[in-house]
């Protein structure tokens, strides 16, 4: 067969065409690999832990907290006080009991149950950094939230609020982001949205993360735990029924999302059916500092979680880097980090017992 000799110009033209086609194909492949999740028009980074390790619970809490029969929320305040929220009863009408993080000695009770002055009816702890000076509490039934001075409240036997916030109607979740601003999730006109608001409740900014899926009927599907970084102004939304965390900048509204499992791609099927025993539950508890996010991860169907598989504690930084995957034997959810001593306190699901892990960072 005779050799076919093409002119140089013809070869150059063909090579340019091939390059253009290659660039188009590369761009198409890149677009096909860019996956988005439940957050509207936000790509999701699939993260893997830099290190995976097992961890044993400390054995020094067996006789701790004798004043508490059943705890269901925990929080470290002012780097010195461990607060346990308990069920009130006739013998103990207090919502909260305080302990020293250094000695575990009992400090006292506060937050008397009731509708009178200085009393609380249905308080709920907003999770903040352990360095936060006051306990952040919201009471939807009273339509307000406040920063509680723990020691003053114990001494006066009445709730002493250093700062208060007015909650707008339709409040679902809340976290303070400064003395004068609050970040809230609310339902208004049958639609859910995040809002940065003044302490008096006036709207400052709107964040519509779930366009097309923000109706009230999706409120349970979109359950999450809100965290705040006082240094950067970021809010992290740790999702319950999706294996992902969304990072929101309150300054400019930028959002980025990190997932730890490809299950996040199934968001349409999750949203299109009722929650049931087969529904997967992922993150069940979280807390944070200015440097780290700690999140309890189950990845287990609601109807199959008997606690036998233990829990994973995921540790991220605020850039979304997945630093550690720590496996523990206990079935935990609610978390609180003692940054002064390096202990992560956790509530065991079902019986309200408190355990802790030595996680000096």
XYZ file of C-alpha atoms in Angstrom:
361
model
C 0.000 0.000 0.000
C 1.472 3.366 -0.963
C 2.134 5.922 1.768
C -0.283 8.841 1.812
C 1.518 12.079 2.473
C -0.768 14.821 3.852
C 0.211 18.427 3.651
C 1.506 19.912 6.943
C -1.349 22.448 7.024
C -3.928 19.643 6.720
C -2.293 17.718 9.595
C -2.207 20.851 11.753
C -5.917 21.481 11.086
C -6.801 17.902 12.025
C -4.770 18.094 15.225
C -6.555 21.291 16.230
C -9.926 19.613 15.591
C -8.881 16.609 17.704
C -7.757 18.936 20.516
C -11.056 20.806 20.441
C -13.006 17.549 20.576
C -10.811 16.319 23.454
C -11.384 19.498 25.409
C -15.134 19.180 24.897
C -15.038 15.561 26.058
C -12.957 16.425 29.119
C -15.335 19.229 30.021
C -18.311 16.906 29.563
C -16.723 14.263 31.769
C -15.918 16.861 34.400
C -19.524 18.008 34.389
C -20.767 14.426 34.640
C -18.517 13.911 37.706
C -19.825 17.050 39.383
C -22.573 15.741 41.616
C -25.031 17.918 43.443
C -27.005 16.947 46.505
C -30.110 18.188 48.252
C -28.768 21.767 48.491
C -29.847 23.650 45.391
C -27.096 24.218 42.801
C -24.251 23.367 45.208
C -21.761 20.664 44.256
C -20.813 18.131 46.914
C -17.282 17.076 47.783
C -17.048 13.389 48.681
C -14.538 13.188 51.537
C -12.532 10.348 53.023
C -10.929 10.471 56.495
C -7.240 11.190 56.724
C -7.025 8.717 59.613
C -9.314 5.997 61.036
C -8.789 4.764 64.592
C -10.736 2.912 67.334
C -11.239 4.545 70.735
C -12.177 3.147 74.135
C -14.372 5.076 76.534
C -12.795 6.324 79.749
C -13.683 4.259 82.818
C -13.727 7.084 85.383
C -17.392 8.177 85.076
C -19.045 5.149 86.669
C -20.005 6.997 89.857
C -20.246 10.475 88.365
C -23.391 12.632 88.264
C -25.400 10.870 91.025
C -27.934 13.738 90.934
C -28.915 12.776 87.370
C -31.141 9.799 86.597
C -31.595 10.387 82.875
C -29.831 13.028 80.810
C -30.877 13.935 77.288
C -28.737 16.962 76.356
C -25.227 18.072 77.296
C -23.132 21.181 76.768
C -19.805 22.582 78.002
C -19.960 26.294 78.887
C -17.167 28.786 79.542
C -14.630 25.927 79.309
C -15.355 25.114 82.959
C -18.947 23.917 83.386
C -20.578 20.739 82.096
C -24.342 21.248 81.819
C -26.701 18.262 81.745
C -30.320 18.794 80.739
C -32.649 16.400 82.553
C -36.310 15.521 82.792
C -38.070 17.608 85.434
C -40.207 15.991 88.124
C -41.977 16.902 91.382
C -38.868 16.166 93.433
C -36.591 18.156 91.110
C -38.273 20.953 89.097
C -34.977 22.020 87.453
C -34.177 21.569 83.765
C -30.397 21.808 84.139
C -27.669 20.513 86.454
C -24.122 21.900 86.386
C -20.790 20.207 87.124
C -17.158 21.272 87.120
C -15.298 19.998 84.051
C -12.123 19.849 86.130
C -13.346 17.869 89.146
C -16.836 16.696 88.055
C -18.138 18.074 91.364
C -21.786 19.110 91.423
C -22.207 22.907 91.236
C -25.994 23.202 91.367
C -29.321 23.207 89.501
C -30.978 25.988 87.528
C -33.802 26.633 85.075
C -36.897 26.031 87.198
C -39.825 24.581 85.286
C -42.847 26.849 84.946
C -44.411 29.863 83.267
C -43.543 32.447 85.904
C -40.751 35.052 85.921
C -37.327 33.428 85.697
C -38.832 30.037 84.799
C -38.675 27.877 81.650
C -41.306 25.641 80.136
C -39.726 23.847 77.179
C -36.068 24.936 76.961
C -33.725 23.526 74.364
C -29.946 23.978 74.295
C -28.425 25.593 71.209
C -25.023 24.026 70.588
C -22.151 26.487 70.850
C -18.396 26.376 71.299
C -17.315 25.304 74.810
C -15.584 28.686 75.142
C -18.980 30.456 74.981
C -19.423 32.276 78.281
C -23.166 31.635 78.590
C -25.544 28.722 78.010
C -27.593 29.359 74.856
C -31.211 28.325 75.356
C -34.312 28.701 73.214
C -37.881 28.303 74.392
C -40.246 28.123 71.427
C -43.300 28.121 73.687
C -42.241 31.495 75.104
C -41.164 32.867 71.722
C -37.717 33.879 72.951
C -34.147 32.715 73.399
C -31.490 33.837 75.821
C -27.931 33.531 76.999
C -28.036 32.191 80.552
C -25.501 33.121 83.230
C -25.202 29.734 84.938
C -23.551 30.681 88.210
C -25.812 33.697 88.727
C -28.866 31.552 87.963
C -27.809 28.908 90.490
C -27.156 31.494 93.181
C -30.412 33.412 92.646
C -32.520 30.280 91.966
C -33.990 32.180 89.014
C -32.909 32.298 85.376
C -30.526 35.205 84.826
C -30.297 36.115 81.132
C -27.342 38.148 79.947
C -28.875 38.603 76.479
C -32.274 37.792 75.004
C -33.539 37.331 71.452
C -37.054 37.590 70.029
C -38.021 34.544 67.949
C -40.277 35.182 64.954
C -43.396 33.030 64.403
C -42.769 29.695 62.692
C -39.381 29.102 64.306
C -37.956 25.603 63.768
C -34.338 25.957 64.871
C -32.085 28.714 66.223
C -28.511 29.546 67.054
C -27.011 32.895 68.131
C -24.167 34.178 65.961
C -23.392 37.355 67.931
C -24.819 39.474 70.725
C -27.043 41.197 68.192
C -27.677 38.557 65.507
C -29.240 35.120 65.303
C -29.331 32.432 62.613
C -32.714 30.729 62.386
C -34.620 28.150 60.398
C -38.276 29.019 60.112
C -41.412 28.110 58.235
C -43.291 30.959 56.624
C -46.100 30.698 54.061
C -45.608 26.912 53.942
C -41.937 27.298 52.970
C -38.774 26.809 55.016
C -35.748 29.081 54.819
C -32.709 30.064 56.812
C -32.509 33.653 57.976
C -29.946 35.895 59.585
C -31.945 38.150 61.891
C -31.350 40.873 64.439
C -31.837 40.049 68.114
C -35.260 41.746 67.924
C -36.283 39.352 65.129
C -35.951 41.678 62.111
C -34.716 39.849 58.989
C -31.251 40.777 57.716
C -30.499 38.071 55.103
C -32.294 35.085 53.612
C -30.666 31.763 52.676
C -32.821 29.484 50.515
C -30.885 26.218 50.416
C -33.678 23.854 49.365
C -35.456 25.453 46.434
C -38.203 23.135 45.278
C -38.007 21.064 48.470
C -38.587 23.680 51.129
C -42.238 23.005 51.849
C -43.269 22.319 55.451
C -43.896 18.668 54.651
C -40.145 18.179 54.240
C -39.216 19.590 57.640
C -38.447 16.155 59.136
C -36.563 14.960 56.054
C -34.314 18.004 56.363
C -33.629 17.583 60.081
C -30.202 18.851 61.035
C -27.964 20.125 63.828
C -26.771 23.738 63.585
C -23.277 24.735 64.688
C -21.564 28.122 64.608
C -17.955 29.263 64.345
C -17.588 32.548 66.200
C -14.227 33.262 64.506
C -15.297 32.908 60.885
C -19.045 33.520 61.094
C -19.752 30.183 59.391
C -22.737 28.021 60.227
C -22.496 24.261 59.718
C -25.667 22.291 59.067
C -25.027 18.659 60.044
C -27.772 16.628 58.362
C -29.579 13.698 59.960
C -31.022 11.837 56.964
C -28.203 12.640 54.534
C -24.499 11.823 55.062
C -23.356 15.375 54.571
C -22.542 18.695 56.206
C -23.346 22.056 54.619
C -21.176 25.073 55.401
C -22.873 28.463 55.133
C -21.116 31.824 55.228
C -23.353 34.305 57.013
C -21.288 37.138 55.532
C -21.759 36.491 51.813
C -24.188 33.559 51.628
C -21.681 31.183 50.012
C -22.438 27.502 50.615
C -20.306 24.415 50.155
C -21.132 20.840 51.041
C -19.132 17.781 52.118
C -20.427 14.193 52.102
C -18.886 11.053 53.585
C -20.882 8.539 51.565
C -22.213 8.316 48.025
C -25.627 7.831 49.612
C -26.070 11.606 49.399
C -26.841 11.086 45.696
C -30.059 9.284 46.687
C -31.621 12.500 47.965
C -34.505 12.446 45.489
C -35.700 9.011 46.587
C -35.411 10.044 50.249
C -37.426 13.212 49.698
C -40.082 11.446 47.639
C -41.173 8.989 50.329
C -42.316 9.086 53.927
C -39.816 8.351 56.664
C -40.081 4.703 57.726
C -38.075 2.015 59.565
C -35.981 1.528 56.404
C -34.976 5.204 56.245
C -31.263 5.669 56.803
C -30.146 7.864 59.702
C -26.645 9.297 59.420
C -25.602 12.082 61.795
C -27.286 11.868 65.205
C -25.320 14.405 67.230
C -22.707 17.131 66.814
C -20.725 19.825 68.577
C -17.895 22.161 67.602
C -15.074 24.458 68.606
C -13.510 27.291 66.606
C -11.190 24.676 65.043
C -13.124 21.424 64.808
C -16.509 19.827 64.225
C -17.318 16.575 66.041
C -20.244 14.557 64.687
C -21.722 11.194 65.750
C -22.342 9.072 62.658
C -24.540 5.954 62.501
C -25.404 5.172 58.844
C -28.086 2.783 60.050
C -31.764 2.270 59.215
C -34.136 3.723 61.807
C -35.708 0.329 62.432
C -32.400 -1.503 62.810
C -30.454 0.670 65.250
C -30.165 -1.493 68.356
C -26.809 -0.022 69.317
C -24.869 -3.204 68.618
C -22.778 -1.631 65.855
C -21.472 1.243 67.956
C -20.922 4.704 66.513
C -18.359 6.606 64.478
C -17.160 10.029 65.605
C -16.250 12.135 62.577
C -13.927 15.085 63.098
C -13.738 17.849 60.480
C -12.106 21.235 60.348
C -14.145 24.258 59.246
C -12.787 23.990 55.699
C -14.620 20.683 55.357
C -11.520 18.494 55.597
C -12.354 15.061 57.048
C -9.578 14.571 59.595
C -10.529 11.552 61.721
C -12.997 8.686 61.726
C -13.039 7.368 65.305
C -14.989 4.166 65.985
C -16.436 3.589 69.462
C -18.415 0.672 70.885
C -21.126 2.806 72.510
C -24.380 3.873 70.871
C -24.038 7.635 71.365
C -25.714 10.771 70.100
C -25.572 14.094 71.985
C -21.994 15.461 72.229
C -20.093 18.136 74.165
C -16.351 18.822 73.938
C -14.225 19.935 76.880
C -11.448 21.736 75.017
C -9.493 22.543 78.183
C -9.029 18.885 79.144
C -9.517 17.222 75.747
C -12.554 15.099 76.660
C -15.509 14.477 74.389
C -18.618 13.850 76.520
C -21.386 11.808 74.891
C -24.841 10.643 75.871
C -25.607 6.959 75.338
C -28.857 6.571 73.439
C -31.731 5.011 75.306
C -30.540 5.138 78.908
C -29.160 8.684 79.176
C -25.828 7.555 80.650
C -22.830 9.845 80.035
C -19.510 8.519 78.720
C -16.399 10.363 77.657
C -13.426 9.819 75.375
C -9.940 11.248 75.673
C -9.508 13.130 72.382
C -6.734 15.581 73.151
C -6.153 17.324 69.822
